[in-house]
Amino acid sequence: MLGYMNREALQRTLETGRAHLFRRSHGRVMVKGEQSGQFQLVREIWVDCDADAIVMKIEQVGGAACHTGHRSCFHRKLVGGKLEVVGEPVFDPKKVYGQ
Amino acid sequence: MLGYMNREALQRTLETGRAHLFRRSHGRVMVKGEQSGQFQLVREIWVDCDADAIVMKIEQVGGAACHTGHRSCFHRKLVGGKLEVVGEPVFDPKKVYGQ
């Protein structure tokens, strides 16, 4: 998944070992998995050359990072100009997030 | 690496099979590797759940994506509050980009 972090999100990630994001749709820092329980336990943090992006290697609680229930948000592959969904959802988003 | 693409960058990537980016510092679409010759041959394109980010799996010409000469822009690991450079540069940026 790709998400946005501000200073507070990074600090809380470092303090707790769980990925936090600044969720622009909510206007505040949230722990990833706050609604779903699908937390991300941070194992490694890598910083890019101009220090404006990081990659976090995580252990995904529940096996799915995506709100669709798929393991990854990047679960659609562009093949011959069309998007193909690859893999099955791990959970049912209706059950996790409600209707 | 993380980069910004607009519609034209994606179209030129699909047409040529080489990664293109909209380089904000240059104000135009450029093929990745235009200056360095370190082109990226695109093998797979994955689209995320809300279709505002893509992951491209690429074959890196020359072995390094980063302007520092490192294989990846994400070549610094956060360990105990400090950044550790992991791995050696593949090329000398002074030779590739000039002084």
CSV table of C-alpha atoms in Angstrom, one decimal:
chain,number,residue,atom,x,y,z
A,1,MET,CA,0.0,0.0,0.0
A,2,LEU,CA,1.0,3.6,-0.4
A,3,GLY,CA,0.0,6.1,2.3
A,4,TYR,CA,0.8,9.5,3.6
A,5,MET,CA,2.8,10.1,6.8
A,6,ASN,CA,3.5,13.4,8.6
A,7,ARG,CA,6.0,13.8,11.4
A,8,GLU,CA,3.5,12.6,14.0
A,9,ALA,CA,2.6,9.5,12.1
A,10,LEU,CA,6.3,8.6,11.8
A,11,GLN,CA,6.9,9.3,15.5
A,12,ARG,CA,4.0,7.2,16.6
A,13,THR,CA,5.2,4.4,14.2
A,14,LEU,CA,8.6,4.5,15.8
A,15,GLU,CA,7.3,4.6,19.3
A,16,THR,CA,4.7,1.8,18.9
A,17,GLY,CA,6.2,-0.4,16.2
A,18,ARG,CA,2.9,-0.3,14.4
A,19,ALA,CA,2.4,1.6,11.1
A,20,HIS,CA,0.6,4.9,11.5
A,21,LEU,CA,-0.6,7.1,8.7
A,22,PHE,CA,-1.9,10.6,8.3
A,23,ARG,CA,-5.3,9.8,6.8
A,24,ARG,CA,-6.2,12.8,4.7
A,25,SER,CA,-9.8,11.6,4.5
A,26,HIS,CA,-10.0,11.7,8.3
A,27,GLY,CA,-7.8,14.7,8.9
A,28,ARG,CA,-5.8,12.9,11.6
A,29,VAL,CA,-3.1,10.4,12.3
A,30,MET,CA,-4.5,6.8,12.6
A,31,VAL,CA,-2.9,3.5,13.3
A,32,LYS,CA,-3.2,1.4,10.2
A,33,GLY,CA,-5.8,-1.2,11.1
A,34,GLU,CA,-7.7,1.1,13.5
A,35,GLN,CA,-11.0,0.1,12.0
A,36,SER,CA,-10.2,-3.4,10.7
A,37,GLY,CA,-7.7,-4.7,13.2
A,38,GLN,CA,-5.3,-5.4,10.4
A,39,PHE,CA,-2.3,-3.8,12.0
A,40,GLN,CA,1.1,-3.6,10.5
A,41,LEU,CA,4.1,-4.6,12.6
A,42,VAL,CA,7.1,-2.7,11.3
A,43,ARG,CA,10.2,-4.8,10.8
A,44,GLU,CA,12.4,-2.5,8.7
A,45,ILE,CA,12.3,1.2,7.6
A,46,TRP,CA,14.2,2.3,4.5
A,47,VAL,CA,14.6,5.9,3.6
A,48,ASP,CA,15.1,7.1,0.0
A,49,CYS,CA,17.9,9.3,-1.4
A,50,ASP,CA,16.2,12.6,-0.9
A,51,ALA,CA,14.5,11.6,2.3
A,52,ASP,CA,10.9,12.3,1.3
A,53,ALA,CA,9.7,8.7,1.0
A,54,ILE,CA,10.1,5.6,3.1
A,55,VAL,CA,9.5,1.9,2.5
A,56,MET,CA,8.4,0.0,5.6
A,57,LYS,CA,8.8,-3.8,5.6
A,58,ILE,CA,6.0,-5.1,7.8
A,59,GLU,CA,4.3,-8.2,9.1
A,60,GLN,CA,0.7,-7.9,8.2
A,61,VAL,CA,-1.7,-8.9,10.9
A,62,GLY,CA,-4.6,-10.8,9.4
A,63,GLY,CA,-2.8,-11.2,6.1
A,64,ALA,CA,-4.4,-8.3,4.2
A,65,ALA,CA,-3.4,-4.6,3.9
A,66,CYS,CA,-6.1,-3.5,1.5
A,67,HIS,CA,-9.6,-2.3,2.5
A,68,THR,CA,-10.9,-4.6,-0.3
A,69,GLY,CA,-9.7,-7.6,1.7
A,70,HIS,CA,-6.8,-8.3,-0.7
A,71,ARG,CA,-3.3,-8.9,0.6
A,72,SER,CA,-2.0,-5.9,-1.2
A,73,CYS,CA,-3.6,-2.7,-2.5
A,74,PHE,CA,-1.6,-3.5,-5.7
A,75,HIS,CA,-3.7,-6.5,-6.6
A,76,ARG,CA,-4.6,-5.5,-10.1
A,77,LYS,CA,-2.3,-6.1,-13.0
A,78,LEU,CA,-2.4,-4.2,-16.3
A,79,VAL,CA,-2.5,-6.9,-19.0
A,80,GLY,CA,-3.2,-5.9,-22.7
A,81,GLY,CA,-4.7,-2.6,-21.7
A,82,LYS,CA,-7.1,-4.2,-19.1
A,83,LEU,CA,-6.9,-4.6,-15.3
A,84,GLU,CA,-6.9,-8.2,-14.0
A,85,VAL,CA,-7.5,-8.9,-10.4
A,86,VAL,CA,-4.9,-11.3,-9.1
A,87,GLY,CA,-5.6,-13.4,-6.0
A,88,GLU,CA,-8.6,-13.7,-3.8
A,89,PRO,CA,-9.6,-11.4,-0.8
A,90,VAL,CA,-8.4,-12.7,2.6
A,91,PHE,CA,-11.4,-11.2,4.4
A,92,ASP,CA,-14.9,-9.9,3.5
A,93,PRO,CA,-14.8,-6.1,3.8
A,94,LYS,CA,-18.5,-5.9,4.6
A,95,LYS,CA,-17.9,-8.0,7.7
A,96,VAL,CA,-14.8,-6.0,8.7
A,97,TYR,CA,-16.0,-2.5,8.0
A,98,GLY,CA,-19.8,-3.0,8.1
A,99,GLN,CA,-22.1,-2.1,5.2
B,1,MET,CA,12.4,4.6,-6.4
B,2,LEU,CA,9.3,6.7,-6.1
B,3,GLY,CA,8.4,9.1,-8.9
B,4,TYR,CA,5.5,11.1,-10.2
B,5,MET,CA,3.7,10.2,-13.4
B,6,ASN,CA,1.0,12.1,-15.3
B,7,ARG,CA,-1.1,10.8,-18.1
B,8,GLU,CA,1.6,11.5,-20.7
B,9,ALA,CA,4.2,9.7,-18.7
B,10,LEU,CA,2.1,6.6,-18.4
B,11,GLN,CA,1.2,6.7,-22.1
B,12,ARG,CA,4.8,7.0,-23.1
B,13,THR,CA,5.7,4.2,-20.7
B,14,LEU,CA,3.1,1.9,-22.3
B,15,GLU,CA,4.1,2.8,-25.8
B,16,THR,CA,7.8,2.4,-25.4
B,17,GLY,CA,8.1,-0.2,-22.6
B,18,ARG,CA,10.5,2.2,-20.8
B,19,ALA,CA,9.6,4.0,-17.6
B,20,HIS,CA,8.8,7.7,-18.0
B,21,LEU,CA,8.2,10.1,-15.3
B,22,PHE,CA,6.9,13.7,-15.0
B,23,ARG,CA,10.0,15.3,-13.5
B,24,ARG,CA,8.7,18.2,-11.5
B,25,SER,CA,12.2,19.7,-11.2
B,26,HIS,CA,12.4,19.8,-15.0
B,27,GLY,CA,8.7,20.6,-15.7
B,28,ARG,CA,8.3,17.9,-18.3
B,29,VAL,CA,8.0,14.2,-19.0
B,30,MET,CA,11.4,12.4,-19.2
B,31,VAL,CA,12.4,8.9,-19.9
B,32,LYS,CA,14.0,7.5,-16.7
B,33,GLY,CA,17.7,7.3,-17.6
B,34,GLU,CA,17.6,10.2,-20.1
B,35,GLN,CA,20.8,11.6,-18.5
B,36,SER,CA,22.4,8.5,-17.1
B,37,GLY,CA,21.4,5.9,-19.7
B,38,GLN,CA,20.1,3.8,-16.7
B,39,PHE,CA,16.8,3.0,-18.4
B,40,GLN,CA,14.1,0.9,-16.8
B,41,LEU,CA,12.5,-1.8,-19.0
B,42,VAL,CA,9.0,-2.3,-17.7
B,43,ARG,CA,8.0,-5.9,-17.1
B,44,GLU,CA,4.8,-5.6,-15.1
B,45,ILE,CA,2.4,-2.8,-14.0
B,46,TRP,CA,0.3,-3.1,-10.9
B,47,VAL,CA,-2.5,-0.6,-10.0
B,48,ASP,CA,-3.7,0.0,-6.5
B,49,CYS,CA,-7.2,-0.2,-5.1
B,50,ASP,CA,-8.1,3.5,-5.7
B,51,ALA,CA,-6.1,3.7,-8.9
B,52,ASP,CA,-3.9,6.6,-7.9
B,53,ALA,CA,-0.6,4.7,-7.6
B,54,ILE,CA,1.1,2.1,-9.6
B,55,VAL,CA,4.0,-0.3,-9.0
B,56,MET,CA,6.2,-1.1,-12.0
B,57,LYS,CA,8.3,-4.2,-11.9
B,58,ILE,CA,11.3,-3.3,-14.1
B,59,GLU,CA,14.6,-4.6,-15.4
B,60,GLN,CA,17.1,-1.9,-14.5
B,61,VAL,CA,19.6,-1.2,-17.2
B,62,GLY,CA,23.1,-0.7,-15.7
B,63,GLY,CA,22.0,-2.1,-12.3
B,64,ALA,CA,21.2,1.2,-10.5
B,65,ALA,CA,18.1,3.2,-10.3
B,66,CYS,CA,19.4,5.9,-8.0
B,67,HIS,CA,21.2,9.1,-9.0
B,68,THR,CA,23.7,8.3,-6.2
B,69,GLY,CA,24.7,5.2,-8.1
B,70,HIS,CA,23.0,2.8,-5.6
B,71,ARG,CA,20.8,0.0,-6.9
B,72,SER,CA,17.8,1.5,-5.2
B,73,CYS,CA,16.9,5.0,-3.9
B,74,PHE,CA,15.9,3.2,-0.7
B,75,HIS,CA,19.4,2.2,0.2
B,76,ARG,CA,19.5,3.7,3.7
B,77,LYS,CA,18.1,1.7,6.6
B,78,LEU,CA,16.9,3.3,9.9
B,79,VAL,CA,18.6,1.4,12.7
B,80,GLY,CA,18.5,2.7,16.3
B,81,GLY,CA,17.5,6.2,15.2
B,82,LYS,CA,20.3,6.5,12.6
B,83,LEU,CA,20.5,6.0,8.9
B,84,GLU,CA,22.9,3.2,7.7
B,85,VAL,CA,23.8,3.1,4.0
B,86,VAL,CA,23.5,-0.5,2.8
B,87,GLY,CA,25.4,-1.7,-0.2
B,88,GLU,CA,27.9,0.1,-2.5
B,89,PRO,CA,27.2,2.3,-5.5
B,90,VAL,CA,27.2,0.5,-8.8
B,91,PHE,CA,28.4,3.6,-10.7
B,92,ASP,CA,30.1,6.9,-9.9
B,93,PRO,CA,27.6,9.7,-10.2
B,94,LYS,CA,30.3,12.2,-11.0
B,95,LYS,CA,31.2,10.2,-14.1
B,96,VAL,CA,27.6,9.7,-15.2
B,97,TYR,CA,26.1,13.1,-14.5
B,98,GLY,CA,29.3,15.2,-14.6
B,99,GLN,CA,30.4,17.5,-11.8
